[in-house]
Amino acid sequence: MKRFFLLLALPLLLHSCASWQQNKWLAAHRANLTRIANSSMSPEQKMDGLIEDYLQFIREDLKFVDPRKGIKYVQKYHDQNEAAMNKILGEAERWQSNLDMVGKASLAVRIAQKPYLDDLMDLGPKFKRKYNQYAFVAKMSAKIGGGLGKLAGKALGL
C-alpha cells in the first residue's frame, strides 16, 4: 500500500521539481539580463551577453517535451526580460549607427569570429520550428537575431 501512494505522489513531486527548476532558470536570466543592461559594458559586449543568455534560454526551452509548458516558459522569459532586452538592443543600434566604415568592417570581422555564432545558427531554427505557430516567439527570435543581423549588415555596409 505504501508503494501505491508513492507511485501516486511521484508525478506530483516531479512536476513540482520541474516548476522549481524553471523558476530558478527564469530568475537567473532576469538577474543576468538586468545586470548586463545596467552595466557599463560596451554595447557590443552587452549584445554578446544578451545573445549568450538567449542561447541558454533556447537550450532550456528545447528540453520541454510538452509544447504548452514550453510556451509558458517562453512567455515568462519574454515578459520578465523584455525591458532589459530592449535597452540592450537600443544601445547596440545607437552605437553601431555611429560607426564609420573602418569600424563597421572591424565589427563584421569580430561578429564572424564570435564563439556563439554556430550555436545561434544551429539552435535558432530549431527553436523557431518548434514554435512556428506562435507569433510572439517568432517575433522575439527575429528581434534578437535581427539585432545581430543588423550589426553584421551595417558593419558590412549593407
JSON list of N, CA and C in Angstrom, two decimals, residues 16 27 35 38 78 91 93 109 111 137 140 147 149:
[
{"chain": "A", "resi": 16, "resn": "SER", "atom": "N", "xyz": [6.51, 19.36, -9.44]},
{"chain": "A", "resi": 16, "resn": "SER", "atom": "CA", "xyz": [6.95, 20.38, -8.51]},
{"chain": "A", "resi": 16, "resn": "SER", "atom": "C", "xyz": [8.43, 20.70, -8.71]},
{"chain": "A", "resi": 27, "resn": "ALA", "atom": "N", "xyz": [14.75, 33.17, -12.96]},
{"chain": "A", "resi": 27, "resn": "ALA", "atom": "CA", "xyz": [15.36, 34.15, -12.04]},
{"chain": "A", "resi": 27, "resn": "ALA", "atom": "C", "xyz": [16.80, 34.44, -12.45]},
{"chain": "A", "resi": 35, "resn": "ARG", "atom": "N", "xyz": [21.52, 42.82, -15.05]},
{"chain": "A", "resi": 35, "resn": "ARG", "atom": "CA", "xyz": [22.92, 43.20, -14.79]},
{"chain": "A", "resi": 35, "resn": "ARG", "atom": "C", "xyz": [23.59, 43.70, -16.06]},
{"chain": "A", "resi": 38, "resn": "ASN", "atom": "N", "xyz": [22.22, 47.17, -17.26]},
{"chain": "A", "resi": 38, "resn": "ASN", "atom": "CA", "xyz": [22.57, 48.31, -16.41]},
{"chain": "A", "resi": 38, "resn": "ASN", "atom": "C", "xyz": [24.08, 48.45, -16.19]},
{"chain": "A", "resi": 78, "resn": "HIS", "atom": "N", "xyz": [10.04, 36.12, -21.85]},
{"chain": "A", "resi": 78, "resn": "HIS", "atom": "CA", "xyz": [9.81, 37.36, -22.59]},
{"chain": "A", "resi": 78, "resn": "HIS", "atom": "C", "xyz": [9.25, 38.46, -21.68]},
{"chain": "A", "resi": 91, "resn": "GLU", "atom": "N", "xyz": [20.71, 50.31, -27.25]},
{"chain": "A", "resi": 91, "resn": "GLU", "atom": "CA", "xyz": [22.08, 50.81, -27.12]},
{"chain": "A", "resi": 91, "resn": "GLU", "atom": "C", "xyz": [22.95, 50.29, -28.26]},
{"chain": "A", "resi": 93, "resn": "GLU", "atom": "N", "xyz": [21.99, 49.38, -31.27]},
{"chain": "A", "resi": 93, "resn": "GLU", "atom": "CA", "xyz": [21.61, 50.04, -32.53]},
{"chain": "A", "resi": 93, "resn": "GLU", "atom": "C", "xyz": [22.18, 51.46, -32.61]},
{"chain": "A", "resi": 109, "resn": "VAL", "atom": "N", "xyz": [34.13, 41.59, -38.93]},
{"chain": "A", "resi": 109, "resn": "VAL", "atom": "CA", "xyz": [35.14, 40.55, -38.68]},
{"chain": "A", "resi": 109, "resn": "VAL", "atom": "C", "xyz": [34.94, 39.96, -37.29]},
{"chain": "A", "resi": 111, "resn": "ILE", "atom": "N", "xyz": [32.18, 39.84, -35.52]},
{"chain": "A", "resi": 111, "resn": "ILE", "atom": "CA", "xyz": [30.95, 39.05, -35.48]},
{"chain": "A", "resi": 111, "resn": "ILE", "atom": "C", "xyz": [31.17, 37.67, -36.09]},
{"chain": "A", "resi": 137, "resn": "VAL", "atom": "N", "xyz": [6.84, 34.15, -30.35]},
{"chain": "A", "resi": 137, "resn": "VAL", "atom": "CA", "xyz": [8.15, 33.51, -30.34]},
{"chain": "A", "resi": 137, "resn": "VAL", "atom": "C", "xyz": [8.93, 33.92, -31.58]},
{"chain": "A", "resi": 140, "resn": "MET", "atom": "N", "xyz": [10.07, 37.44, -31.12]},
{"chain": "A", "resi": 140, "resn": "MET", "atom": "CA", "xyz": [11.20, 37.56, -30.19]},
{"chain": "A", "resi": 140, "resn": "MET", "atom": "C", "xyz": [12.48, 37.07, -30.86]},
{"chain": "A", "resi": 147, "resn": "GLY", "atom": "N", "xyz": [18.91, 41.82, -34.21]},
{"chain": "A", "resi": 147, "resn": "GLY", "atom": "CA", "xyz": [19.91, 42.69, -33.58]},
{"chain": "A", "resi": 147, "resn": "GLY", "atom": "C", "xyz": [21.31, 42.33, -34.03]},
{"chain": "A", "resi": 149, "resn": "GLY", "atom": "N", "xyz": [21.91, 40.52, -36.79]},
{"chain": "A", "resi": 149, "resn": "GLY", "atom": "CA", "xyz": [21.93, 40.73, -38.23]},
{"chain": "A", "resi": 149, "resn": "GLY", "atom": "C", "xyz": [22.15, 42.17, -38.59]}
]
